[in-house]
mmCIF file of C-alpha atoms in Angstrom:
data_model
loop_
_atom_site.group_PDB
_atom_site.id
_atom_site.type_symbol
_atom_site.label_atom_id
_atom_site.label_comp_id
_atom_site.label_asym_id
_atom_site.label_seq_id
_atom_site.Cartn_x
_atom_site.Cartn_y
_atom_site.Cartn_z
ATOM 1 C CA MET X 185 80.623 147.796 97.801
ATOM 2 C CA ASN X 186 82.544 144.311 97.706
ATOM 3 C CA LEU X 187 80.979 141.219 95.606
ATOM 4 C CA LYS X 188 80.052 139.650 98.716
ATOM 5 C CA SER X 189 77.573 142.595 99.828
ATOM 6 C CA LEU X 190 76.403 143.091 96.357
ATOM 7 C CA LEU X 191 75.295 139.236 96.214
ATOM 8 C CA LEU X 192 73.796 139.360 99.506
ATOM 9 C CA TYR X 193 72.197 142.725 98.376
ATOM 10 C CA ALA X 194 70.423 140.629 95.244
ATOM 11 C CA ALA X 195 69.626 137.581 97.268
ATOM 12 C CA SER X 196 68.132 139.864 100.186
ATOM 13 C CA ALA X 197 65.656 141.276 97.158
ATOM 14 C CA VAL X 198 66.141 145.003 98.486
ATOM 15 C CA VAL X 199 66.381 147.878 96.303
ATOM 16 C CA PRO X 200 68.130 147.404 93.156
ATOM 17 C CA ALA X 201 70.357 149.795 91.489
ATOM 18 C CA LEU X 202 68.282 150.264 88.482
ATOM 19 C CA ALA X 203 64.832 150.624 88.201
ATOM 20 C CA LEU X 204 62.845 148.622 85.377
ATOM 21 C CA ALA X 205 59.214 149.029 84.391
ATOM 22 C CA ALA X 206 57.018 147.325 81.955
ATOM 23 C CA PRO X 207 53.489 147.584 80.803
ATOM 24 C CA PRO X 208 50.335 145.846 82.897
ATOM 25 C CA SER X 209 49.970 142.502 81.653
ATOM 26 C CA THR X 210 46.995 141.904 79.437
ATOM 27 C CA ALA X 211 47.201 137.941 79.604
ATOM 28 C CA THR X 212 44.064 135.942 79.138
ATOM 29 C CA VAL X 213 45.060 132.843 80.980
ATOM 30 C CA ALA X 214 44.211 132.713 84.535
ATOM 31 C CA PRO X 215 46.763 134.290 87.101
ATOM 32 C CA GLY X 216 49.105 131.516 88.410
ATOM 33 C CA LYS X 217 47.787 128.788 86.458
ATOM 34 C CA PRO X 218 49.913 128.440 83.332
ATOM 35 C CA ALA X 219 48.885 126.028 80.620
ATOM 36 C CA LYS X 220 51.190 122.964 81.188
ATOM 37 C CA GLY X 221 54.188 123.375 79.392
ATOM 38 C CA THR X 222 53.097 126.645 77.627
ATOM 39 C CA PHE X 223 55.601 129.555 77.601
ATOM 40 C CA HIS X 224 55.976 132.578 75.585
ATOM 41 C CA ARG X 225 59.018 135.023 75.263
ATOM 42 C CA VAL X 226 58.804 138.147 77.164
ATOM 43 C CA GLU X 227 60.910 141.342 76.422
ATOM 44 C CA LEU X 228 62.472 143.275 79.316
ATOM 45 C CA LYS X 229 62.090 147.196 79.351
ATOM 46 C CA GLY X 230 63.635 149.756 81.326
ATOM 47 C CA ALA X 231 62.091 152.304 83.534
ATOM 48 C CA THR X 232 62.093 154.660 80.381
ATOM 49 C CA GLY X 233 60.647 151.993 78.302
ATOM 50 C CA GLN X 234 63.811 151.222 76.719
ATOM 51 C CA ALA X 235 64.003 147.675 76.057
ATOM 52 C CA LEU X 236 67.268 145.726 78.020
ATOM 53 C CA PRO X 237 68.994 143.729 75.794
ATOM 54 C CA TYR X 238 67.390 140.763 76.742
ATOM 55 C CA THR X 239 64.417 138.167 76.882
ATOM 56 C CA ILE X 240 63.252 135.665 78.528
ATOM 57 C CA GLU X 241 60.793 132.441 78.377
ATOM 58 C CA VAL X 242 58.195 132.610 81.148
ATOM 59 C CA PRO X 243 55.097 130.409 81.576
ATOM 60 C CA ALA X 244 51.627 131.367 79.861
ATOM 61 C CA GLY X 245 50.006 134.122 81.848
ATOM 62 C CA TRP X 246 53.225 135.682 83.158
ATOM 63 C CA GLU X 247 53.779 139.273 82.597
ATOM 64 C CA PRO X 248 56.338 141.966 83.282
ATOM 65 C CA ARG X 249 55.244 144.847 85.389
ATOM 66 C CA GLN X 250 56.415 147.412 87.718
ATOM 67 C CA VAL X 251 54.984 147.623 91.349
ATOM 68 C CA ALA X 252 54.494 150.555 92.840
ATOM 69 C CA GLY X 253 56.954 151.414 95.765
ATOM 70 C CA ILE X 254 59.424 148.314 94.924
ATOM 71 C CA PRO X 255 61.948 149.013 92.277
ATOM 72 C CA GLY X 256 62.531 146.645 89.818
ATOM 73 C CA LEU X 257 60.921 144.502 86.970
ATOM 74 C CA TRP X 258 58.781 141.575 88.313
ATOM 75 C CA VAL X 259 57.828 138.933 85.922
ATOM 76 C CA GLY X 260 54.919 136.258 87.261
ATOM 77 C CA PRO X 261 51.335 135.984 87.659
ATOM 78 C CA ALA X 262 49.254 138.831 88.175
ATOM 79 C CA ASP X 263 48.299 137.636 91.633
ATOM 80 C CA ALA X 264 52.098 137.119 92.737
ATOM 81 C CA LYS X 265 53.020 140.026 95.497
ATOM 82 C CA PRO X 266 56.681 141.074 95.291
ATOM 83 C CA PRO X 267 59.034 140.598 96.502
ATOM 84 C CA GLU X 268 58.311 137.144 98.621
ATOM 85 C CA ASP X 269 56.312 135.030 96.383
ATOM 86 C CA PRO X 270 58.468 132.587 94.761
ATOM 87 C CA ARG X 271 56.557 132.348 91.606
ATOM 88 C CA LEU X 272 58.190 135.539 90.895
ATOM 89 C CA ILE X 273 61.553 136.313 88.704
ATOM 90 C CA TRP X 274 63.276 139.753 89.816
ATOM 91 C CA VAL X 275 65.145 141.462 87.149
ATOM 92 C CA ARG X 276 67.353 144.556 88.266
ATOM 93 C CA GLY X 277 70.578 146.136 87.265
ATOM 94 C CA THR X 278 73.855 145.753 89.832
ATOM 95 C CA LEU X 279 77.249 147.635 89.647
ATOM 96 C CA VAL X 280 79.193 144.254 88.916
ATOM 97 C CA SER X 281 81.308 144.255 85.896
ATOM 98 C CA LEU X 282 80.786 141.119 83.887
ATOM 99 C CA THR X 283 83.627 141.697 81.402
ATOM 100 C CA GLU X 284 85.575 138.382 82.548
ATOM 101 C CA PRO X 285 82.854 136.144 83.539
ATOM 102 C CA ASP X 286 85.382 133.345 84.401
ATOM 103 C CA LYS X 287 87.001 135.838 86.853
ATOM 104 C CA LEU X 288 83.987 137.083 88.423
ATOM 105 C CA ALA X 289 82.967 133.101 89.046
ATOM 106 C CA ALA X 290 86.204 132.604 90.650
ATOM 107 C CA THR X 291 85.688 135.539 93.239
ATOM 108 C CA ILE X 292 82.151 134.475 93.899
ATOM 109 C CA ARG X 293 83.839 130.729 94.919
ATOM 110 C CA ALA X 294 86.194 132.419 96.808
ATOM 111 C CA ASN X 295 84.295 134.663 98.889
ATOM 112 C CA ASP X 296 82.151 131.952 99.646
ATOM 113 C CA LYS X 297 84.765 129.828 101.162
ATOM 114 C CA ALA X 298 85.653 133.160 103.316
ATOM 115 C CA ASP X 299 82.286 133.910 104.796
ATOM 116 C CA PRO X 300 80.009 131.285 106.495
ATOM 117 C CA LYS X 301 76.821 133.506 106.436
ATOM 118 C CA TRP X 302 76.380 132.833 102.786
ATOM 119 C CA SER X 303 77.209 129.951 100.695
ATOM 120 C CA ALA X 304 76.868 129.402 96.874
ATOM 121 C CA PRO X 305 77.108 125.644 96.204
ATOM 122 C CA ARG X 306 76.582 126.539 92.672
ATOM 123 C CA VAL X 307 78.544 128.850 90.289
ATOM 124 C CA GLU X 308 78.667 128.343 86.265
ATOM 125 C CA VAL X 309 79.931 130.219 83.719
ATOM 126 C CA LYS X 310 76.967 129.956 80.856
ATOM 127 C CA GLU X 311 76.877 130.890 77.299
ATOM 128 C CA LEU X 312 73.222 131.985 76.453
ATOM 129 C CA GLY X 313 72.424 133.036 72.565
ATOM 130 C CA GLY X 314 76.405 133.681 72.525
ATOM 131 C CA VAL X 315 76.271 135.893 75.391
ATOM 132 C CA ARG X 316 78.574 134.799 78.708
ATOM 133 C CA GLY X 317 77.014 134.986 81.936
ATOM 134 C CA VAL X 318 77.697 133.543 85.379
ATOM 135 C CA LEU X 319 74.475 131.505 87.222
ATOM 136 C CA VAL X 320 74.925 131.355 90.714
ATOM 137 C CA GLN X 321 73.127 129.789 93.428
ATOM 138 C CA MET X 322 72.896 131.596 96.871
ATOM 139 C CA ASP X 323 71.977 130.330 100.009
ATOM 140 C CA VAL X 324 71.515 133.019 103.070
ATOM 141 C CA GLY X 325 69.596 133.098 106.223
ATOM 142 C CA GLU X 326 68.735 130.783 108.951
ATOM 143 C CA GLY X 327 65.800 128.792 110.280
ATOM 144 C CA ASP X 328 62.720 130.159 108.818
ATOM 145 C CA LYS X 329 64.226 132.919 107.721
ATOM 146 C CA ALA X 330 66.781 130.667 105.090
ATOM 147 C CA ARG X 331 66.130 131.527 101.301
ATOM 148 C CA SER X 332 67.808 130.280 98.498
ATOM 149 C CA SER X 333 68.206 132.209 95.146
ATOM 150 C CA LEU X 334 69.214 131.199 91.710
ATOM 151 C CA ILE X 335 70.916 134.344 89.769
ATOM 152 C CA LEU X 336 71.809 134.760 86.480
ATOM 153 C CA LYS X 337 74.048 137.558 85.781
ATOM 154 C CA LEU X 338 74.412 138.888 82.305
ATOM 155 C CA PRO X 339 76.343 141.729 80.962
ATOM 156 C CA LEU X 340 74.672 145.409 80.533
ATOM 157 C CA GLU X 341 77.639 147.610 79.107
ATOM 158 C CA LYS X 342 79.973 148.252 81.864
ATOM 159 C CA VAL X 343 77.771 146.878 84.406
ATOM 160 C CA SER X 344 75.288 143.717 84.387
ATOM 161 C CA VAL X 345 71.690 143.074 84.841
ATOM 162 C CA ASP X 346 70.695 140.055 87.521
ATOM 163 C CA ILE X 347 67.564 138.025 86.589
ATOM 164 C CA THR X 348 67.029 136.311 90.445
ATOM 165 C CA ALA X 349 64.436 133.828 91.377
ATOM 166 C CA THR X 350 64.142 133.414 95.005
ATOM 167 C CA ALA X 351 62.220 131.105 97.734
ATOM 168 C CA PRO X 352 62.311 129.728 101.075
ATOM 169 C CA ARG X 353 65.143 127.261 101.500
ATOM 170 C CA ALA X 354 62.721 124.149 102.229
ATOM 171 C CA GLU X 355 60.504 124.891 99.016
ATOM 172 C CA PHE X 356 63.651 126.235 96.633
ATOM 173 C CA PRO X 357 64.017 122.523 95.168
ATOM 174 C CA LYS X 358 60.449 121.971 94.217
ATOM 175 C CA HIS X 359 60.761 125.680 92.351
ATOM 176 C CA LEU X 360 64.427 125.028 90.908
ATOM 177 C CA PRO X 361 63.367 123.169 87.833
ATOM 178 C CA LEU X 362 61.052 126.290 86.708
ATOM 179 C CA TYR X 363 63.751 128.739 87.522
ATOM 180 C CA GLU X 364 66.555 126.571 85.554
ATOM 181 C CA ARG X 365 64.131 126.787 82.802
ATOM 182 C CA ILE X 366 63.186 130.355 83.020
ATOM 183 C CA LEU X 367 66.498 131.889 83.899
ATOM 184 C CA LEU X 368 68.794 129.954 81.133
ATOM 185 C CA SER X 369 66.156 130.612 78.517
ATOM 186 C CA ALA X 370 67.765 134.239 78.412
ATOM 187 C CA ARG X 371 68.659 135.311 75.115
ATOM 188 C CA PRO X 372 69.654 138.668 73.659
ATOM 189 C CA ALA X 373 67.000 140.450 72.318
ATOM 190 C CA ALA X 374 66.632 140.897 68.565
ATOM 191 C CA PRO X 375 68.128 144.381 67.177
ATOM 192 C CA ALA X 376 65.486 147.124 66.943
ATOM 193 C CA ALA X 377 64.545 147.680 63.154
ATOM 194 C CA LYS X 378 65.603 150.611 61.819
#
């Protein structure tokens, strides 16, 4: 599978390479109604309960959860239904290596120019908490099927983890400040106590 196919795969929110899980939410804030400006940091956990090496900050009342029949880790308010709800952040593993983020960013830009079916109007190498990743905005589809996604790719051993926020293209600009706030809050998780 080439990089273009992997990016389209991520943007369309289909079956991820790694299934992730988290315990159900026990939040006391009303679902979908975070207190203005209140965020909390959540740990991202794999299907076996093993923590991924990253955390993100999300609005109060948002928690990670696994949804039966839909692979991946979904982070959002309890009433948000995957995969279409724009209030959800999707975390999944990918087969793309992030050993050289600058080269990956250049490849995405080159593939964007070569294929008119999708575009990546924003491709940036970001350093977050000492870890270098790639932030990509992708636009796919046309008409009422048009969607935009903001994807943060972070290294995970020889592959990577994608943290993705997606919305219908017409709604994307209103969600973008929150998406950026969440994705750019990603930090390496603290090492486990021994």
